[in-house]
Amino acid sequence: MNNIFDSHAHYDSEAFDDDRKELISALPQRGVCGVINCATDMATCEVSLQLADEYDFIYAACGVHPHEAEECAENYLVPLREMCLKEKCVAVGEIGLDYHYDFSPRDTQLKIFEEQIILANELQMPIIVHDREAHEDTMNLLKKYKPKGVVHCFSGSAEMAKEVLKLGMYIGLGGATTFKNARKPLEVAAMVPEDKLLIETDCPYMTPVPFRGQRNDSSLIPYTAQVLAGVRNTTPEEILETTRRNANKLFGTEL
Ligand code: NI
């Protein structure tokens, strides 16, 4: 049965340039029912929408990633709003803060993140949040605007997860839960309520063990589901079914 719903993928990445079509076309035969392709800048917004047009089971998230915040044109919100309004765009993302790499100055990251949260709230769309080593500033903005959405590749503590859940947001977990040093993500994986859990790849990155180091894709999600099932005392099949249902609810899809 097809019940792998990958809530966070980047099939626009150049890592898929050699075999994108073959790989994506084969995903449904490998159990995949849905994919949210997350943009990181204006160009990848367009590619995400093209992929969504091409494949029934792919939907797009349009937004500007903190890494690209500084490259953003002055009036980016005008074309971004237009793209968000397209039928197959179901979220504003991925957006957020990254104080690990600091590729854009922090004040620019904060400005672009805040503007896009406001846009999402106006359009009544969920956001897909990237938070790397910026937990406090991320939480402050989420508490201020109370958007719908998911904190993807959740890397905070169980304490922070409680705060996110209090806001009604979802927690996205992926390959990082399978890594050797995955103490915190596993604590979080154990405590997220059943109706707030999403599963994801962040492909081509974050490949689950035993394929860590190779390119990731949505068909490898069962390896993550296996680990989540272990800490949640359930079956991988149940994890896939639950996360499929939750993703459909958050994104308004029927996959
Ligand atoms: Ni991502």
PDB file of C-alpha atoms and ligand atoms in Angstrom:
ATOM      1  CA  MET A   1       0.000   0.000   0.000  1.00  0.00           C
ATOM      2  CA  ASN A   2       1.248   3.479  -0.838  1.00  0.00           C
ATOM      3  CA  ASN A   3       1.469   5.433   2.372  1.00  0.00           C
ATOM      4  CA  ILE A   4       4.858   7.164   2.340  1.00  0.00           C
ATOM      5  CA  PHE A   5       4.127  10.892   2.492  1.00  0.00           C
ATOM      6  CA  ASP A   6       7.438  12.768   2.351  1.00  0.00           C
ATOM      7  CA  SER A   7       6.632  16.163   3.873  1.00  0.00           C
ATOM      8  CA  HIS A   8       9.957  17.742   2.909  1.00  0.00           C
ATOM      9  CA  ALA A   9      12.005  17.073  -0.235  1.00  0.00           C
ATOM     10  CA  HIS A  10      14.190  18.986  -2.691  1.00  0.00           C
ATOM     11  CA  TYR A  11      13.870  17.168  -6.018  1.00  0.00           C
ATOM     12  CA  ASP A  12      14.881  20.418  -7.715  1.00  0.00           C
ATOM     13  CA  SER A  13      18.406  19.845  -6.338  1.00  0.00           C
ATOM     14  CA  GLU A  14      21.206  19.338  -8.840  1.00  0.00           C
ATOM     15  CA  ALA A  15      21.890  16.026  -7.089  1.00  0.00           C
ATOM     16  CA  PHE A  16      18.935  14.720  -9.134  1.00  0.00           C
ATOM     17  CA  ASP A  17      19.945  16.286 -12.462  1.00  0.00           C
ATOM     18  CA  ASP A  18      21.106  12.993 -14.005  1.00  0.00           C
ATOM     19  CA  ASP A  19      18.039  10.867 -13.295  1.00  0.00           C
ATOM     20  CA  ARG A  20      15.275  13.112 -11.923  1.00  0.00           C
ATOM     21  CA  LYS A  21      12.557  11.855 -14.241  1.00  0.00           C
ATOM     22  CA  GLU A  22      13.298   8.135 -13.804  1.00  0.00           C
ATOM     23  CA  LEU A  23      13.671   8.457 -10.053  1.00  0.00           C
ATOM     24  CA  ILE A  24      10.504  10.489  -9.435  1.00  0.00           C
ATOM     25  CA  SER A  25       8.388   8.405 -11.826  1.00  0.00           C
ATOM     26  CA  ALA A  26       9.398   5.250  -9.955  1.00  0.00           C
ATOM     27  CA  LEU A  27       8.490   6.585  -6.479  1.00  0.00           C
ATOM     28  CA  PRO A  28       4.829   5.451  -6.520  1.00  0.00           C
ATOM     29  CA  GLN A  29       5.983   1.894  -7.286  1.00  0.00           C
ATOM     30  CA  ARG A  30       8.152   2.126  -4.206  1.00  0.00           C
ATOM     31  CA  GLY A  31       5.334   3.034  -1.831  1.00  0.00           C
ATOM     32  CA  VAL A  32       5.305   6.822  -2.078  1.00  0.00           C
ATOM     33  CA  CYS A  33       1.879   8.510  -2.088  1.00  0.00           C
ATOM     34  CA  GLY A  34       2.850  12.151  -1.567  1.00  0.00           C
ATOM     35  CA  VAL A  35       5.772  14.585  -1.646  1.00  0.00           C
ATOM     36  CA  ILE A  36       6.028  18.251  -0.671  1.00  0.00           C
ATOM     37  CA  ASN A  37       8.840  19.765  -2.719  1.00  0.00           C
ATOM     38  CA  CYS A  38      10.248  22.681  -0.754  1.00  0.00           C
ATOM     39  CA  ALA A  39      11.701  25.687  -2.544  1.00  0.00           C
ATOM     40  CA  THR A  40      14.623  27.677  -1.177  1.00  0.00           C
ATOM     41  CA  ASP A  41      14.588  30.744  -3.457  1.00  0.00           C
ATOM     42  CA  MET A  42      12.607  32.257  -6.325  1.00  0.00           C
ATOM     43  CA  ALA A  43      14.127  29.986  -8.973  1.00  0.00           C
ATOM     44  CA  THR A  44      13.383  26.809  -7.013  1.00  0.00           C
ATOM     45  CA  CYS A  45       9.840  28.063  -6.325  1.00  0.00           C
ATOM     46  CA  GLU A  46       9.288  27.872 -10.065  1.00  0.00           C
ATOM     47  CA  VAL A  47      10.893  24.456 -10.377  1.00  0.00           C
ATOM     48  CA  SER A  48       8.844  23.154  -7.435  1.00  0.00           C
ATOM     49  CA  LEU A  49       5.652  24.346  -9.110  1.00  0.00           C
ATOM     50  CA  GLN A  50       6.739  22.727 -12.391  1.00  0.00           C
ATOM     51  CA  LEU A  51       7.368  19.411 -10.631  1.00  0.00           C
ATOM     52  CA  ALA A  52       3.979  19.705  -8.948  1.00  0.00           C
ATOM     53  CA  ASP A  53       2.362  20.303 -12.341  1.00  0.00           C
ATOM     54  CA  GLU A  54       4.123  17.303 -13.810  1.00  0.00           C
ATOM     55  CA  TYR A  55       3.373  14.756 -11.064  1.00  0.00           C
ATOM     56  CA  ASP A  56       0.007  14.286  -9.349  1.00  0.00           C
ATOM     57  CA  PHE A  57       1.593  13.182  -6.079  1.00  0.00           C
ATOM     58  CA  ILE A  58       3.966  16.180  -5.792  1.00  0.00           C
ATOM     59  CA  TYR A  59       2.868  19.455  -4.195  1.00  0.00           C
ATOM     60  CA  ALA A  60       4.984  22.585  -3.789  1.00  0.00           C
ATOM     61  CA  ALA A  61       6.008  24.792  -0.901  1.00  0.00           C
ATOM     62  CA  CYS A  62       7.186  28.228  -2.043  1.00  0.00           C
ATOM     63  CA  GLY A  63       9.445  30.432   0.017  1.00  0.00           C
ATOM     64  CA  VAL A  64      12.893  31.851   0.655  1.00  0.00           C
ATOM     65  CA  HIS A  65      15.317  29.851   2.820  1.00  0.00           C
ATOM     66  CA  PRO A  66      17.458  31.750   5.365  1.00  0.00           C
ATOM     67  CA  HIS A  67      20.599  30.878   3.365  1.00  0.00           C
ATOM     68  CA  GLU A  68      19.167  32.829   0.419  1.00  0.00           C
ATOM     69  CA  ALA A  69      17.671  35.680   2.454  1.00  0.00           C
ATOM     70  CA  GLU A  70      20.361  38.140   1.469  1.00  0.00           C
ATOM     71  CA  GLU A  71      19.998  37.395  -2.263  1.00  0.00           C
ATOM     72  CA  CYS A  72      16.315  38.230  -2.120  1.00  0.00           C
ATOM     73  CA  ALA A  73      15.093  41.023  -4.412  1.00  0.00           C
ATOM     74  CA  GLU A  74      13.555  44.049  -2.706  1.00  0.00           C
ATOM     75  CA  ASN A  75      10.039  43.252  -3.954  1.00  0.00           C
ATOM     76  CA  TYR A  76      10.236  39.434  -3.644  1.00  0.00           C
ATOM     77  CA  LEU A  77       6.928  39.266  -1.798  1.00  0.00           C
ATOM     78  CA  VAL A  78       5.028  40.251  -4.943  1.00  0.00           C
ATOM     79  CA  PRO A  79       6.070  37.249  -7.088  1.00  0.00           C
ATOM     80  CA  LEU A  80       6.147  34.990  -4.017  1.00  0.00           C
ATOM     81  CA  ARG A  81       2.525  35.745  -3.191  1.00  0.00           C
ATOM     82  CA  GLU A  82       1.545  34.975  -6.770  1.00  0.00           C
ATOM     83  CA  MET A  83       3.314  31.612  -6.666  1.00  0.00           C
ATOM     84  CA  CYS A  84       1.814  30.752  -3.264  1.00  0.00           C
ATOM     85  CA  LEU A  85      -1.638  31.272  -4.736  1.00  0.00           C
ATOM     86  CA  LYS A  86      -1.097  28.586  -7.419  1.00  0.00           C
ATOM     87  CA  GLU A  87      -3.331  25.594  -6.937  1.00  0.00           C
ATOM     88  CA  LYS A  88      -0.552  23.119  -6.200  1.00  0.00           C
ATOM     89  CA  CYS A  89       1.309  25.293  -3.715  1.00  0.00           C
ATOM     90  CA  VAL A  90       0.201  24.149  -0.263  1.00  0.00           C
ATOM     91  CA  ALA A  91       2.679  25.863   2.086  1.00  0.00           C
ATOM     92  CA  VAL A  92       5.099  28.745   2.477  1.00  0.00           C
ATOM     93  CA  GLY A  93       8.541  27.199   2.824  1.00  0.00           C
ATOM     94  CA  GLU A  94      11.080  26.498   3.510  1.00  0.00           C
ATOM     95  CA  ILE A  95      11.599  29.565   5.643  1.00  0.00           C
ATOM     96  CA  GLY A  96      13.359  30.179   8.933  1.00  0.00           C
ATOM     97  CA  LEU A  97      16.662  30.914  10.598  1.00  0.00           C
ATOM     98  CA  ASP A  98      20.067  29.291  10.316  1.00  0.00           C
ATOM     99  CA  TYR A  99      22.628  30.528  12.833  1.00  0.00           C
ATOM    100  CA  HIS A 100      24.879  27.523  12.225  1.00  0.00           C
ATOM    101  CA  TYR A 101      25.998  28.617   8.750  1.00  0.00           C
ATOM    102  CA  ASP A 102      24.984  32.297   8.958  1.00  0.00           C
ATOM    103  CA  PHE A 103      25.084  32.542   5.131  1.00  0.00           C
ATOM    104  CA  SER A 104      22.894  35.653   5.409  1.00  0.00           C
ATOM    105  CA  PRO A 105      23.237  38.276   8.162  1.00  0.00           C
ATOM    106  CA  ARG A 106      20.936  37.472  11.078  1.00  0.00           C
ATOM    107  CA  ASP A 107      18.915  40.678  10.876  1.00  0.00           C
ATOM    108  CA  THR A 108      18.178  39.917   7.194  1.00  0.00           C
ATOM    109  CA  GLN A 109      17.210  36.328   8.043  1.00  0.00           C
ATOM    110  CA  LEU A 110      14.844  37.595  10.733  1.00  0.00           C
ATOM    111  CA  LYS A 111      13.250  40.171   8.429  1.00  0.00           C
ATOM    112  CA  ILE A 112      12.662  37.712   5.573  1.00  0.00           C
ATOM    113  CA  PHE A 113      11.360  35.012   7.935  1.00  0.00           C
ATOM    114  CA  GLU A 114       8.943  37.403   9.625  1.00  0.00           C
ATOM    115  CA  GLU A 115       7.636  38.807   6.330  1.00  0.00           C
ATOM    116  CA  GLN A 116       6.928  35.304   5.045  1.00  0.00           C
ATOM    117  CA  ILE A 117       5.145  34.240   8.239  1.00  0.00           C
ATOM    118  CA  ILE A 118       2.895  37.284   7.838  1.00  0.00           C
ATOM    119  CA  LEU A 119       2.290  36.342   4.183  1.00  0.00           C
ATOM    120  CA  ALA A 120       1.376  32.767   5.153  1.00  0.00           C
ATOM    121  CA  ASN A 121      -1.051  33.979   7.801  1.00  0.00           C
ATOM    122  CA  GLU A 122      -2.676  36.343   5.304  1.00  0.00           C
ATOM    123  CA  LEU A 123      -3.076  33.521   2.803  1.00  0.00           C
ATOM    124  CA  GLN A 124      -4.085  31.101   5.590  1.00  0.00           C
ATOM    125  CA  MET A 125      -1.362  28.700   4.537  1.00  0.00           C
ATOM    126  CA  PRO A 126       0.916  26.564   6.713  1.00  0.00           C
ATOM    127  CA  ILE A 127       4.629  27.327   6.914  1.00  0.00           C
ATOM    128  CA  ILE A 128       7.554  24.902   6.745  1.00  0.00           C
ATOM    129  CA  VAL A 129      10.174  26.078   9.213  1.00  0.00           C
ATOM    130  CA  HIS A 130      13.934  25.567   9.093  1.00  0.00           C
ATOM    131  CA  ASP A 131      15.534  26.243  12.495  1.00  0.00           C
ATOM    132  CA  ARG A 132      19.211  25.514  12.957  1.00  0.00           C
ATOM    133  CA  GLU A 133      20.794  26.742  16.167  1.00  0.00           C
ATOM    134  CA  ALA A 134      18.286  29.585  16.263  1.00  0.00           C
ATOM    135  CA  HIS A 135      15.726  28.096  18.634  1.00  0.00           C
ATOM    136  CA  GLU A 136      15.080  31.201  20.730  1.00  0.00           C
ATOM    137  CA  ASP A 137      14.503  33.634  17.848  1.00  0.00           C
ATOM    138  CA  THR A 138      12.452  31.028  15.982  1.00  0.00           C
ATOM    139  CA  MET A 139      10.193  30.422  18.977  1.00  0.00           C
ATOM    140  CA  ASN A 140       9.750  34.149  19.560  1.00  0.00           C
ATOM    141  CA  LEU A 141       8.426  34.669  16.032  1.00  0.00           C
ATOM    142  CA  LEU A 142       6.233  31.555  16.138  1.00  0.00           C
ATOM    143  CA  LYS A 143       4.727  32.670  19.438  1.00  0.00           C
ATOM    144  CA  LYS A 144       4.163  36.187  18.113  1.00  0.00           C
ATOM    145  CA  TYR A 145       2.316  35.156  14.915  1.00  0.00           C
ATOM    146  CA  LYS A 146       0.985  31.677  15.760  1.00  0.00           C
ATOM    147  CA  PRO A 147       1.132  30.382  12.164  1.00  0.00           C
ATOM    148  CA  LYS A 148      -0.032  26.925  11.126  1.00  0.00           C
ATOM    149  CA  GLY A 149       2.766  24.649  10.039  1.00  0.00           C
ATOM    150  CA  VAL A 150       5.634  22.329  10.833  1.00  0.00           C
ATOM    151  CA  VAL A 151       9.111  22.726  12.279  1.00  0.00           C
ATOM    152  CA  HIS A 152      11.006  20.436   9.934  1.00  0.00           C
ATOM    153  CA  CYS A 153      14.035  18.263  10.773  1.00  0.00           C
ATOM    154  CA  PHE A 154      13.323  19.155  14.365  1.00  0.00           C
ATOM    155  CA  SER A 155      16.605  19.593  16.242  1.00  0.00           C
ATOM    156  CA  GLY A 156      15.436  21.221  19.457  1.00  0.00           C
ATOM    157  CA  SER A 157      14.933  19.667  22.865  1.00  0.00           C
ATOM    158  CA  ALA A 158      11.809  17.906  24.089  1.00  0.00           C
ATOM    159  CA  GLU A 159      11.174  21.104  26.083  1.00  0.00           C
ATOM    160  CA  MET A 160      11.119  23.173  22.908  1.00  0.00           C
ATOM    161  CA  ALA A 161       8.974  20.568  21.152  1.00  0.00           C
ATOM    162  CA  LYS A 162       6.381  21.092  23.888  1.00  0.00           C
ATOM    163  CA  GLU A 163       6.329  24.817  23.096  1.00  0.00           C
ATOM    164  CA  VAL A 164       5.923  24.140  19.374  1.00  0.00           C
ATOM    165  CA  LEU A 165       3.107  21.672  20.070  1.00  0.00           C
ATOM    166  CA  LYS A 166       1.393  24.164  22.362  1.00  0.00           C
ATOM    167  CA  LEU A 167       1.105  26.445  19.332  1.00  0.00           C
ATOM    168  CA  GLY A 168      -0.659  23.640  17.467  1.00  0.00           C
ATOM    169  CA  MET A 169       2.248  23.126  15.094  1.00  0.00           C
ATOM    170  CA  TYR A 170       3.586  19.834  13.774  1.00  0.00           C
ATOM    171  CA  ILE A 171       7.030  18.292  14.271  1.00  0.00           C
ATOM    172  CA  GLY A 172       8.846  16.894  11.223  1.00  0.00           C
ATOM    173  CA  LEU A 173      11.382  14.107  11.762  1.00  0.00           C
ATOM    174  CA  GLY A 174      13.689  12.496   9.240  1.00  0.00           C
ATOM    175  CA  GLY A 175      16.957  10.653   8.735  1.00  0.00           C
ATOM    176  CA  ALA A 176      18.658  12.394  11.671  1.00  0.00           C
ATOM    177  CA  THR A 177      16.674  10.149  14.022  1.00  0.00           C
ATOM    178  CA  THR A 178      18.584   7.148  12.674  1.00  0.00           C
ATOM    179  CA  PHE A 179      22.052   8.609  13.276  1.00  0.00           C
ATOM    180  CA  LYS A 180      24.295   7.239  16.008  1.00  0.00           C
ATOM    181  CA  ASN A 181      24.236  10.474  18.036  1.00  0.00           C
ATOM    182  CA  ALA A 182      20.460  10.902  17.778  1.00  0.00           C
ATOM    183  CA  ARG A 183      19.679  11.296  21.479  1.00  0.00           C
ATOM    184  CA  LYS A 184      17.625  14.520  21.301  1.00  0.00           C
ATOM    185  CA  PRO A 185      15.630  13.710  18.139  1.00  0.00           C
ATOM    186  CA  LEU A 186      14.705  10.348  19.644  1.00  0.00           C
ATOM    187  CA  GLU A 187      13.504  11.951  22.870  1.00  0.00           C
ATOM    188  CA  VAL A 188      11.351  14.213  20.738  1.00  0.00           C
ATOM    189  CA  ALA A 189      10.214  11.299  18.560  1.00  0.00           C
ATOM    190  CA  ALA A 190       8.986   9.514  21.657  1.00  0.00           C
ATOM    191  CA  MET A 191       6.895  12.425  22.975  1.00  0.00           C
ATOM    192  CA  VAL A 192       5.181  13.957  19.931  1.00  0.00           C
ATOM    193  CA  PRO A 193       1.424  13.227  20.052  1.00  0.00           C
ATOM    194  CA  GLU A 194       0.206  10.923  17.309  1.00  0.00           C
ATOM    195  CA  ASP A 195      -1.693  13.668  15.495  1.00  0.00           C
ATOM    196  CA  LYS A 196       1.285  16.053  15.294  1.00  0.00           C
ATOM    197  CA  LEU A 197       4.014  13.875  13.773  1.00  0.00           C
ATOM    198  CA  LEU A 198       5.285  14.240  10.188  1.00  0.00           C
ATOM    199  CA  ILE A 199       7.963  12.194   8.443  1.00  0.00           C
ATOM    200  CA  GLU A 200      10.359  13.594   5.834  1.00  0.00           C
ATOM    201  CA  THR A 201      13.582  13.099   3.922  1.00  0.00           C
ATOM    202  CA  ASP A 202      15.017  16.595   3.261  1.00  0.00           C
ATOM    203  CA  CYS A 203      16.474  14.738   0.278  1.00  0.00           C
ATOM    204  CA  PRO A 204      19.061  14.710  -1.226  1.00  0.00           C
ATOM    205  CA  TYR A 205      20.377  15.295   2.328  1.00  0.00           C
ATOM    206  CA  MET A 206      19.914  13.542   5.690  1.00  0.00           C
ATOM    207  CA  THR A 207      19.990   9.985   4.339  1.00  0.00           C
ATOM    208  CA  PRO A 208      18.945   7.458   6.992  1.00  0.00           C
ATOM    209  CA  VAL A 209      21.244   4.716   8.243  1.00  0.00           C
ATOM    210  CA  PRO A 210      22.253   2.278   6.674  1.00  0.00           C
ATOM    211  CA  PHE A 211      22.583   4.490   3.579  1.00  0.00           C
ATOM    212  CA  ARG A 212      24.045   7.539   5.314  1.00  0.00           C
ATOM    213  CA  GLY A 213      26.501   9.304   3.016  1.00  0.00           C
ATOM    214  CA  GLN A 214      24.591   8.351  -0.137  1.00  0.00           C
ATOM    215  CA  ARG A 215      21.906  10.398  -1.858  1.00  0.00           C
ATOM    216  CA  ASN A 216      18.545  10.368  -0.116  1.00  0.00           C
ATOM    217  CA  ASP A 217      15.098   9.998  -1.707  1.00  0.00           C
ATOM    218  CA  SER A 218      11.531   9.443  -0.494  1.00  0.00           C
ATOM    219  CA  SER A 219      11.653   5.658  -0.940  1.00  0.00           C
ATOM    220  CA  LEU A 220      14.119   5.430   1.985  1.00  0.00           C
ATOM    221  CA  ILE A 221      11.593   6.800   4.486  1.00  0.00           C
ATOM    222  CA  PRO A 222      10.710   3.313   5.808  1.00  0.00           C
ATOM    223  CA  TYR A 223      14.181   3.199   7.426  1.00  0.00           C
ATOM    224  CA  THR A 224      13.259   6.296   9.420  1.00  0.00           C
ATOM    225  CA  ALA A 225       9.782   4.912  10.137  1.00  0.00           C
ATOM    226  CA  GLN A 226      11.432   1.802  11.575  1.00  0.00           C
ATOM    227  CA  VAL A 227      13.398   3.847  14.103  1.00  0.00           C
ATOM    228  CA  LEU A 228      10.403   6.028  15.014  1.00  0.00           C
ATOM    229  CA  ALA A 229       8.296   2.902  15.511  1.00  0.00           C
ATOM    230  CA  GLY A 230      10.944   1.550  17.881  1.00  0.00           C
ATOM    231  CA  VAL A 231      10.788   4.519  20.263  1.00  0.00           C
ATOM    232  CA  ARG A 232       7.003   4.902  19.965  1.00  0.00           C
ATOM    233  CA  ASN A 233       6.136   1.248  20.558  1.00  0.00           C
ATOM    234  CA  THR A 234       4.297   0.832  17.324  1.00  0.00           C
ATOM    235  CA  THR A 235       4.923  -0.552  13.839  1.00  0.00           C
ATOM    236  CA  PRO A 236       6.615   1.190  10.878  1.00  0.00           C
ATOM    237  CA  GLU A 237       3.396   0.640   8.923  1.00  0.00           C
ATOM    238  CA  GLU A 238       1.436   2.507  11.621  1.00  0.00           C
ATOM    239  CA  ILE A 239       3.977   5.373  11.546  1.00  0.00           C
ATOM    240  CA  LEU A 240       3.584   5.706   7.772  1.00  0.00           C
ATOM    241  CA  GLU A 241      -0.190   5.623   7.988  1.00  0.00           C
ATOM    242  CA  THR A 242      -0.282   8.208  10.807  1.00  0.00           C
ATOM    243  CA  THR A 243       2.154  10.603   9.137  1.00  0.00           C
ATOM    244  CA  ARG A 244       0.292  10.312   5.823  1.00  0.00           C
ATOM    245  CA  ARG A 245      -2.959  11.255   7.541  1.00  0.00           C
ATOM    246  CA  ASN A 246      -1.312  14.159   9.383  1.00  0.00           C
ATOM    247  CA  ALA A 247       0.349  15.537   6.246  1.00  0.00           C
ATOM    248  CA  ASN A 248      -2.948  15.430   4.372  1.00  0.00           C
ATOM    249  CA  LYS A 249      -4.571  17.317   7.207  1.00  0.00           C
ATOM    250  CA  LEU A 250      -1.898  20.013   7.464  1.00  0.00           C
ATOM    251  CA  PHE A 251      -1.466  20.572   3.721  1.00  0.00           C
ATOM    252  CA  GLY A 252      -5.096  20.041   2.717  1.00  0.00           C
ATOM    253  CA  THR A 253      -4.138  17.284   0.285  1.00  0.00           C
ATOM    254  CA  GLU A 254      -5.845  13.949  -0.365  1.00  0.00           C
ATOM    255  CA  LEU A 255      -2.957  11.612  -0.988  1.00  0.00           C
TER     256      LEU A 255
HETATM  257 NI    NI B   1      15.129  21.381   3.411  1.00  0.00          NI
END
